[in-house]
Amino acid sequence: MKTRKAYKYRLYPSKTQVKSFENTLQICRELYNACLQERRDAYRTWERVNKGIALYPICDGVFFAKENVSRPDAPPPPQINYYTQANQLPELKKIWPELGAVHSQVLQNVLKRVDLAFQAFFLRVKQGETPGYPRFKGKYRYDSFTYPGGGWSLRNNKLTIHGAGIIKLKLHREAIGKVKTCTIKREGEKWFVVFSLESELEVPLQHEGPAVGIDVGLEHFANLSNGEQIENPRFYRKAEKRLAKAQRQWSAVKKLGRDNPKRGKKGLAVKLAHKKIANCRKDFQDKLSRELVKRFSLIVVEDLKIRNLVRKAKPKEDADNPGQFLPNGGAAQSGRSKSIQDAGWATFIAKLGYKAEEAGSKLIEVDPRNTSRTCPECGLVAVKKLSERWHSCECGCEMHRDVAAAIVILSRGLATLRNQSVEAPRL
């Protein structure tokens, strides 16, 4: 089975090479925005012509609007995709000489990014989700460019990039597989190269460890069915004050105008603060997920709908007083949503999934309904408030509520395996 992995290495470019990278990023960003503008303008022009209004040019930049009778034979909306825009690149280079300084495959990758953004937009529209129209990229929102094929080489632990020359890098681990893409990425003031490699994944032997149920939470990050409880690091909560200070400073500088030299530095400070939080969370989850898949052969978790858990509370209108609203618990919901996103349950479960496959373990997601209300001994379902953290049942079962939920989760996973006629691992 073929699999892809990303290997990230630190680059140490000279000042001239940094200037070359930044120039490439600037050109790629402008091309991205131009392609986005072309798609938007093409559809808007079609909409004006075929939905009641037609614009007729009078002179440069001046148009005359006239009502247009809807035609039953109106053409379909313009179909501008990756291939139509890629075919325009040779002509575009003639009127935009700066494009010639960038490798052709990098330019093609920019067009591919635009196409993928629109494909994702149309998919969200089709599924009835909030669409989120593709947005134009600002100076600090376009931080990488990719070589899908040629334009680079790696020899004797030295990276050669088209237009930049030989660059030092730190090969802290061996990259195994066939390199498919090479991406130069800017993170703050640091530069990295990311190789996407394709390799054959050998199917590992079945893990011989025990089974475990995991209940993720906010008081403890993870509660295991064997009684272990892993503390919640709360990286975002701990960095809130420092992050708020950086954001206040950036907000104050933004009022001075775009040309102020401090504007970019303060904005970069905010970006680096968020990056540090994300890196800490990623490191914690990577280490924890790797440890769990090594210890256990079967891991059972809840099939949580994280998007529903962090959804904003709906307003409750007072029927007796029109225009007035009743308390809806929005403040508590907002704080809970922030803590859930700080914990990063979705990314943690995703890491467990692919790392379990590599380690020879198995991950099962079960129905999360009433897992924290069900007694693991007698199966009695009792209504409990969220503030009740201790499970106490008439049958005599006494334990932490989240540990009890983890045991229930494990029992549901084992039942799923038995229904599939698969031998369950030992506990």
mmCIF file of C-alpha atoms in Angstrom, residues 28-311:
data_model
loop_
_atom_site.group_PDB
_atom_site.id
_atom_site.type_symbol
_atom_site.label_atom_id
_atom_site.label_comp_id
_atom_site.label_asym_id
_atom_site.label_seq_id
_atom_site.Cartn_x
_atom_site.Cartn_y
_atom_site.Cartn_z
ATOM 1 C CA CYS A 28 2.860 33.951 -6.647
ATOM 2 C CA ARG A 29 0.504 35.884 -4.399
ATOM 3 C CA GLU A 30 -0.246 38.451 -7.112
ATOM 4 C CA LEU A 31 -0.865 35.660 -9.637
ATOM 5 C CA TYR A 32 -3.189 33.901 -7.178
ATOM 6 C CA ASN A 33 -5.197 37.082 -6.650
ATOM 7 C CA ALA A 34 -5.308 37.798 -10.397
ATOM 8 C CA CYS A 35 -6.673 34.305 -11.153
ATOM 9 C CA LEU A 36 -9.245 34.674 -8.396
ATOM 10 C CA GLN A 37 -10.255 38.061 -9.789
ATOM 11 C CA GLU A 38 -10.631 36.625 -13.298
ATOM 12 C CA ARG A 39 -12.997 33.898 -12.110
ATOM 13 C CA ARG A 40 -15.061 36.317 -10.060
ATOM 14 C CA ASP A 41 -15.325 38.927 -12.824
ATOM 15 C CA ALA A 42 -16.254 36.329 -15.442
ATOM 16 C CA TYR A 43 -19.179 35.089 -13.364
ATOM 17 C CA ARG A 44 -20.331 38.602 -12.431
ATOM 18 C CA THR A 45 -20.298 39.675 -16.072
ATOM 19 C CA TRP A 46 -22.355 36.635 -17.040
ATOM 20 C CA GLU A 47 -24.755 37.354 -14.170
ATOM 21 C CA ARG A 48 -25.274 40.976 -15.237
ATOM 22 C CA VAL A 49 -25.931 40.026 -18.858
ATOM 23 C CA ASN A 50 -28.244 37.098 -18.182
ATOM 24 C CA LYS A 51 -30.106 38.273 -15.080
ATOM 25 C CA GLY A 52 -31.684 41.545 -16.202
ATOM 26 C CA ILE A 53 -28.791 44.033 -16.516
ATOM 27 C CA ALA A 54 -26.289 44.498 -19.311
ATOM 28 C CA LEU A 55 -23.274 46.815 -19.203
ATOM 29 C CA TYR A 56 -22.214 48.488 -22.462
ATOM 30 C CA PRO A 57 -18.816 50.270 -22.556
ATOM 31 C CA ILE A 58 -18.922 53.952 -23.541
ATOM 32 C CA CYS A 59 -15.257 54.793 -23.011
ATOM 33 C CA ASP A 60 -12.378 53.584 -20.870
ATOM 34 C CA GLY A 61 -13.725 52.693 -17.452
ATOM 35 C CA VAL A 62 -17.248 54.018 -18.140
ATOM 36 C CA PHE A 63 -20.204 51.699 -18.725
ATOM 37 C CA PHE A 64 -23.849 52.239 -19.533
ATOM 38 C CA ALA A 65 -26.324 50.037 -17.683
ATOM 39 C CA LYS A 66 -29.395 48.924 -19.599
ATOM 40 C CA GLU A 67 -32.140 46.519 -18.720
ATOM 41 C CA ASN A 68 -31.830 43.262 -20.581
ATOM 42 C CA VAL A 69 -34.714 40.960 -21.361
ATOM 43 C CA SER A 70 -34.058 37.476 -19.997
ATOM 44 C CA ARG A 71 -33.399 35.086 -22.856
ATOM 45 C CA PRO A 72 -34.559 31.471 -22.621
ATOM 46 C CA ASP A 73 -31.460 30.426 -24.576
ATOM 47 C CA ALA A 74 -29.066 32.106 -22.130
ATOM 48 C CA PRO A 75 -25.673 30.344 -22.073
ATOM 49 C CA PRO A 76 -24.520 28.535 -18.927
ATOM 50 C CA PRO A 77 -22.120 30.276 -16.517
ATOM 51 C CA PRO A 78 -18.497 30.447 -17.722
ATOM 52 C CA GLN A 79 -16.451 27.378 -16.924
ATOM 53 C CA ILE A 80 -13.013 28.691 -15.932
ATOM 54 C CA ASN A 81 -10.865 25.951 -14.478
ATOM 55 C CA TYR A 82 -7.213 25.119 -13.985
ATOM 56 C CA TYR A 83 -6.619 24.165 -17.604
ATOM 57 C CA THR A 84 -8.147 27.305 -19.112
ATOM 58 C CA GLN A 85 -6.002 29.494 -16.873
ATOM 59 C CA ALA A 86 -2.869 27.380 -17.363
ATOM 60 C CA ASN A 87 -3.195 27.785 -21.148
ATOM 61 C CA GLN A 88 -3.050 31.547 -20.643
ATOM 62 C CA LEU A 89 0.325 31.476 -18.877
ATOM 63 C CA PRO A 90 2.518 31.797 -22.031
ATOM 64 C CA GLU A 91 0.614 34.911 -23.167
ATOM 65 C CA LEU A 92 0.513 36.267 -19.641
ATOM 66 C CA LYS A 93 4.299 36.099 -19.354
ATOM 67 C CA LYS A 94 4.601 38.411 -22.367
ATOM 68 C CA ILE A 95 2.641 41.199 -20.658
ATOM 69 C CA TRP A 96 3.867 40.367 -17.137
ATOM 70 C CA PRO A 97 7.687 39.928 -17.412
ATOM 71 C CA GLU A 98 8.130 39.246 -13.678
ATOM 72 C CA LEU A 99 6.521 35.823 -14.144
ATOM 73 C CA GLY A 100 9.530 34.722 -16.161
ATOM 74 C CA ALA A 101 11.698 34.846 -13.024
ATOM 75 C CA VAL A 102 9.611 32.108 -11.371
ATOM 76 C CA HIS A 103 9.805 28.443 -12.342
ATOM 77 C CA SER A 104 6.927 27.422 -14.612
ATOM 78 C CA GLN A 105 5.840 24.534 -12.353
ATOM 79 C CA VAL A 106 5.594 26.899 -9.392
ATOM 80 C CA LEU A 107 3.226 29.108 -11.400
ATOM 81 C CA GLN A 108 1.166 26.066 -12.382
ATOM 82 C CA ASN A 109 0.917 25.087 -8.723
ATOM 83 C CA VAL A 110 -0.459 28.562 -7.908
ATOM 84 C CA LEU A 111 -3.237 28.001 -10.447
ATOM 85 C CA LYS A 112 -3.874 24.577 -8.927
ATOM 86 C CA ARG A 113 -4.324 26.154 -5.501
ATOM 87 C CA VAL A 114 -6.937 28.537 -6.902
ATOM 88 C CA ASP A 115 -8.750 25.648 -8.554
ATOM 89 C CA LEU A 116 -8.752 23.585 -5.347
ATOM 90 C CA ALA A 117 -10.094 26.565 -3.389
ATOM 91 C CA PHE A 118 -13.055 26.853 -5.776
ATOM 92 C CA GLN A 119 -13.663 23.089 -5.782
ATOM 93 C CA ALA A 120 -13.878 23.163 -1.987
ATOM 94 C CA PHE A 121 -16.195 26.191 -2.169
ATOM 95 C CA PHE A 122 -18.618 24.479 -4.571
ATOM 96 C CA LEU A 123 -18.533 21.295 -2.482
ATOM 97 C CA ARG A 124 -19.545 23.242 0.641
ATOM 98 C CA VAL A 125 -22.373 24.890 -1.313
ATOM 99 C CA LYS A 126 -23.569 21.484 -2.519
ATOM 100 C CA GLN A 127 -23.517 20.043 0.999
ATOM 101 C CA GLY A 128 -25.469 22.987 2.415
ATOM 102 C CA GLU A 129 -22.625 24.233 4.612
ATOM 103 C CA THR A 130 -21.473 27.824 5.069
ATOM 104 C CA PRO A 131 -19.691 28.279 1.713
ATOM 105 C CA GLY A 132 -16.904 30.731 2.557
ATOM 106 C CA TYR A 133 -16.044 32.239 -0.824
ATOM 107 C CA PRO A 134 -12.296 32.040 -1.666
ATOM 108 C CA ARG A 135 -10.595 35.176 -0.432
ATOM 109 C CA PHE A 136 -7.772 37.275 -1.782
ATOM 110 C CA LYS A 137 -4.396 36.662 -0.154
ATOM 111 C CA GLY A 138 -2.753 39.470 1.779
ATOM 112 C CA LYS A 139 0.988 39.889 2.226
ATOM 113 C CA TYR A 140 1.129 37.698 5.318
ATOM 114 C CA ARG A 141 -1.444 35.127 4.176
ATOM 115 C CA TYR A 142 0.602 33.550 1.386
ATOM 116 C CA ASP A 143 3.692 31.906 2.887
ATOM 117 C CA SER A 144 4.736 29.052 0.602
ATOM 118 C CA PHE A 145 5.405 28.042 -2.982
ATOM 119 C CA THR A 146 5.708 24.507 -4.331
ATOM 120 C CA TYR A 147 7.788 22.720 -6.964
ATOM 121 C CA PRO A 148 5.655 19.744 -8.087
ATOM 122 C CA GLY A 149 8.479 18.248 -10.124
ATOM 123 C CA GLY A 150 11.700 19.916 -11.242
ATOM 124 C CA GLY A 151 13.326 23.183 -10.265
ATOM 125 C CA TRP A 152 15.219 21.833 -7.272
ATOM 126 C CA SER A 153 17.751 19.158 -6.307
ATOM 127 C CA LEU A 154 19.152 17.685 -3.091
ATOM 128 C CA ARG A 155 22.716 16.444 -3.172
ATOM 129 C CA ASN A 156 25.271 15.949 -0.412
ATOM 130 C CA ASN A 157 22.905 17.438 2.170
ATOM 131 C CA LYS A 158 22.623 20.665 0.178
ATOM 132 C CA LEU A 159 19.473 21.983 -1.452
ATOM 133 C CA THR A 160 19.628 23.750 -4.804
ATOM 134 C CA ILE A 161 16.613 25.904 -5.690
ATOM 135 C CA HIS A 162 15.872 27.468 -9.077
ATOM 136 C CA GLY A 163 16.730 31.162 -8.930
ATOM 137 C CA ALA A 164 18.179 31.017 -5.386
ATOM 138 C CA GLY A 165 21.208 28.716 -5.645
ATOM 139 C CA ILE A 166 22.612 26.351 -3.020
ATOM 140 C CA ILE A 167 21.071 26.604 0.449
ATOM 141 C CA LYS A 168 22.146 25.103 3.738
ATOM 142 C CA LEU A 169 19.640 22.907 5.522
ATOM 143 C CA LYS A 170 19.542 20.701 8.596
ATOM 144 C CA LEU A 171 18.730 17.081 7.729
ATOM 145 C CA HIS A 172 17.700 15.941 11.209
ATOM 146 C CA ARG A 173 16.170 12.672 9.910
ATOM 147 C CA GLU A 174 16.366 10.527 6.820
ATOM 148 C CA ALA A 175 13.648 11.001 4.207
ATOM 149 C CA ILE A 176 12.469 7.588 2.999
ATOM 150 C CA GLY A 177 10.583 7.274 -0.265
ATOM 151 C CA LYS A 178 10.158 9.010 -3.592
ATOM 152 C CA VAL A 179 9.925 12.790 -3.426
ATOM 153 C CA LYS A 180 6.742 14.064 -5.107
ATOM 154 C CA THR A 181 6.785 17.775 -4.213
ATOM 155 C CA CYS A 182 9.168 20.293 -2.676
ATOM 156 C CA THR A 183 7.672 23.269 -0.830
ATOM 157 C CA ILE A 184 9.525 26.319 0.464
ATOM 158 C CA LYS A 185 7.672 27.677 3.473
ATOM 159 C CA ARG A 186 8.023 30.842 5.550
ATOM 160 C CA GLU A 187 7.153 30.726 9.243
ATOM 161 C CA GLY A 188 7.727 34.116 10.787
ATOM 162 C CA GLU A 189 11.343 34.968 10.053
ATOM 163 C CA LYS A 190 12.372 31.323 9.581
ATOM 164 C CA TRP A 191 12.363 29.325 6.363
ATOM 165 C CA PHE A 192 11.720 25.605 5.920
ATOM 166 C CA VAL A 193 11.603 23.067 3.118
ATOM 167 C CA VAL A 194 8.859 20.435 3.162
ATOM 168 C CA PHE A 195 9.263 17.282 1.082
ATOM 169 C CA SER A 196 6.198 15.184 0.303
ATOM 170 C CA LEU A 197 7.370 11.586 -0.158
ATOM 171 C CA GLU A 198 5.529 8.550 -1.433
ATOM 172 C CA SER A 199 6.582 5.136 -0.167
ATOM 173 C CA GLU A 200 5.287 1.605 0.118
ATOM 174 C CA LEU A 201 3.776 0.967 3.540
ATOM 175 C CA GLU A 202 4.365 -2.544 4.759
ATOM 176 C CA VAL A 203 1.339 -3.977 6.538
ATOM 177 C CA PRO A 204 2.557 -4.396 10.137
ATOM 178 C CA LEU A 205 1.906 -7.465 12.258
ATOM 179 C CA GLN A 206 -1.125 -7.384 14.524
ATOM 180 C CA HIS A 207 -0.339 -5.644 17.788
ATOM 181 C CA GLU A 208 -0.385 -7.921 20.835
ATOM 182 C CA GLY A 209 -1.174 -5.319 23.480
ATOM 183 C CA PRO A 210 -4.395 -4.926 25.484
ATOM 184 C CA ALA A 211 -7.493 -2.939 24.544
ATOM 185 C CA VAL A 212 -8.406 0.466 25.939
ATOM 186 C CA GLY A 213 -11.300 2.917 25.816
ATOM 187 C CA ILE A 214 -10.535 6.629 25.771
ATOM 188 C CA ASP A 215 -12.883 9.399 26.850
ATOM 189 C CA VAL A 216 -11.576 12.852 25.895
ATOM 190 C CA GLY A 217 -12.532 15.708 28.169
ATOM 191 C CA LEU A 218 -11.711 19.176 29.450
ATOM 192 C CA GLU A 219 -10.906 18.476 33.107
ATOM 193 C CA HIS A 220 -8.478 15.782 31.932
ATOM 194 C CA PHE A 221 -7.398 15.616 28.298
ATOM 195 C CA ALA A 222 -7.845 11.836 28.096
ATOM 196 C CA ASN A 223 -9.324 9.324 30.521
ATOM 197 C CA LEU A 224 -8.396 5.672 29.951
ATOM 198 C CA SER A 225 -10.529 2.693 30.849
ATOM 199 C CA ASN A 226 -7.689 1.300 32.987
ATOM 200 C CA GLY A 227 -7.995 4.285 35.344
ATOM 201 C CA GLU A 228 -5.221 6.475 33.933
ATOM 202 C CA GLN A 229 -5.980 10.168 33.505
ATOM 203 C CA ILE A 230 -3.824 12.434 31.322
ATOM 204 C CA GLU A 231 -3.784 16.081 32.328
ATOM 205 C CA ASN A 232 -5.046 18.722 29.941
ATOM 206 C CA PRO A 233 -2.111 21.041 29.044
ATOM 207 C CA ARG A 234 -4.402 23.984 28.070
ATOM 208 C CA PHE A 235 -1.789 25.651 25.865
ATOM 209 C CA TYR A 236 -4.094 28.381 24.571
ATOM 210 C CA ARG A 237 -5.539 29.210 27.992
ATOM 211 C CA LYS A 238 -2.059 29.580 29.474
ATOM 212 C CA ALA A 239 -0.933 31.865 26.633
ATOM 213 C CA GLU A 240 -4.091 34.019 26.523
ATOM 214 C CA LYS A 241 -2.637 36.975 28.424
ATOM 215 C CA ARG A 242 0.534 37.058 26.356
ATOM 216 C CA LEU A 243 -1.468 36.700 23.145
ATOM 217 C CA ALA A 244 -3.928 39.435 24.178
ATOM 218 C CA LYS A 245 -1.044 41.820 24.840
ATOM 219 C CA ALA A 246 0.436 41.172 21.395
ATOM 220 C CA GLN A 247 -2.958 41.675 19.760
ATOM 221 C CA ARG A 248 -3.523 44.984 21.588
ATOM 222 C CA GLN A 249 -0.158 46.268 20.416
ATOM 223 C CA TRP A 250 -0.909 45.239 16.854
ATOM 224 C CA SER A 251 -4.331 46.869 16.987
ATOM 225 C CA ALA A 252 -2.803 50.125 18.214
ATOM 226 C CA VAL A 253 -0.216 50.135 15.425
ATOM 227 C CA LYS A 254 -2.805 49.399 12.714
ATOM 228 C CA LYS A 255 -4.421 52.777 13.398
ATOM 229 C CA LEU A 256 -1.196 54.502 12.309
ATOM 230 C CA GLY A 257 -1.630 53.329 8.698
ATOM 231 C CA ARG A 258 -0.338 50.614 6.399
ATOM 232 C CA ASP A 259 2.982 52.353 5.740
ATOM 233 C CA ASN A 260 4.031 52.283 9.390
ATOM 234 C CA PRO A 261 7.108 49.999 9.735
ATOM 235 C CA LYS A 262 5.918 48.662 13.108
ATOM 236 C CA ARG A 263 2.726 47.301 11.592
ATOM 237 C CA GLY A 264 4.371 44.236 10.053
ATOM 238 C CA LYS A 265 6.479 43.517 13.151
ATOM 239 C CA LYS A 266 3.548 43.606 15.546
ATOM 240 C CA GLY A 267 1.446 41.491 13.204
ATOM 241 C CA LEU A 268 4.305 39.000 12.970
ATOM 242 C CA ALA A 269 4.458 38.834 16.781
ATOM 243 C CA VAL A 270 0.768 37.830 16.901
ATOM 244 C CA LYS A 271 1.324 35.223 14.202
ATOM 245 C CA LEU A 272 4.321 33.732 16.028
ATOM 246 C CA ALA A 273 2.362 33.571 19.294
ATOM 247 C CA HIS A 274 -0.379 31.544 17.606
ATOM 248 C CA LYS A 275 2.259 29.391 15.906
ATOM 249 C CA LYS A 276 3.922 28.568 19.205
ATOM 250 C CA ILE A 277 0.601 27.464 20.708
ATOM 251 C CA ALA A 278 -0.117 25.264 17.674
ATOM 252 C CA ASN A 279 3.384 23.726 17.808
ATOM 253 C CA CYS A 280 3.051 22.902 21.522
ATOM 254 C CA ARG A 281 -0.333 21.272 20.948
ATOM 255 C CA LYS A 282 0.959 19.299 17.964
ATOM 256 C CA ASP A 283 4.020 18.061 19.867
ATOM 257 C CA PHE A 284 1.908 16.963 22.844
ATOM 258 C CA GLN A 285 -0.629 15.102 20.697
ATOM 259 C CA ASP A 286 2.034 13.447 18.527
ATOM 260 C CA LYS A 287 3.882 12.044 21.551
ATOM 261 C CA LEU A 288 0.732 10.945 23.360
ATOM 262 C CA SER A 289 -0.829 9.264 20.310
ATOM 263 C CA ARG A 290 2.415 7.435 19.528
ATOM 264 C CA GLU A 291 2.655 6.147 23.081
ATOM 265 C CA LEU A 292 -0.950 4.907 23.073
ATOM 266 C CA VAL A 293 -0.723 3.006 19.776
ATOM 267 C CA LYS A 294 2.455 1.302 21.006
ATOM 268 C CA ARG A 295 0.835 0.170 24.261
ATOM 269 C CA PHE A 296 -2.622 -0.914 23.070
ATOM 270 C CA SER A 297 -3.771 -3.138 20.218
ATOM 271 C CA LEU A 298 -7.343 -1.812 20.212
ATOM 272 C CA ILE A 299 -8.260 1.820 20.908
ATOM 273 C CA VAL A 300 -11.929 2.763 21.189
ATOM 274 C CA VAL A 301 -13.026 6.417 21.103
ATOM 275 C CA GLU A 302 -16.299 8.289 20.694
ATOM 276 C CA ASP A 303 -17.473 9.346 17.243
ATOM 277 C CA LEU A 304 -17.819 12.996 18.262
ATOM 278 C CA LYS A 305 -19.250 15.705 16.022
ATOM 279 C CA ILE A 306 -16.848 18.452 17.080
ATOM 280 C CA ARG A 307 -18.441 21.027 14.802
ATOM 281 C CA ASN A 308 -21.749 20.678 16.647
ATOM 282 C CA LEU A 309 -20.058 20.930 20.051
ATOM 283 C CA VAL A 310 -18.436 24.293 19.250
ATOM 284 C CA ARG A 311 -21.459 25.764 17.489
#
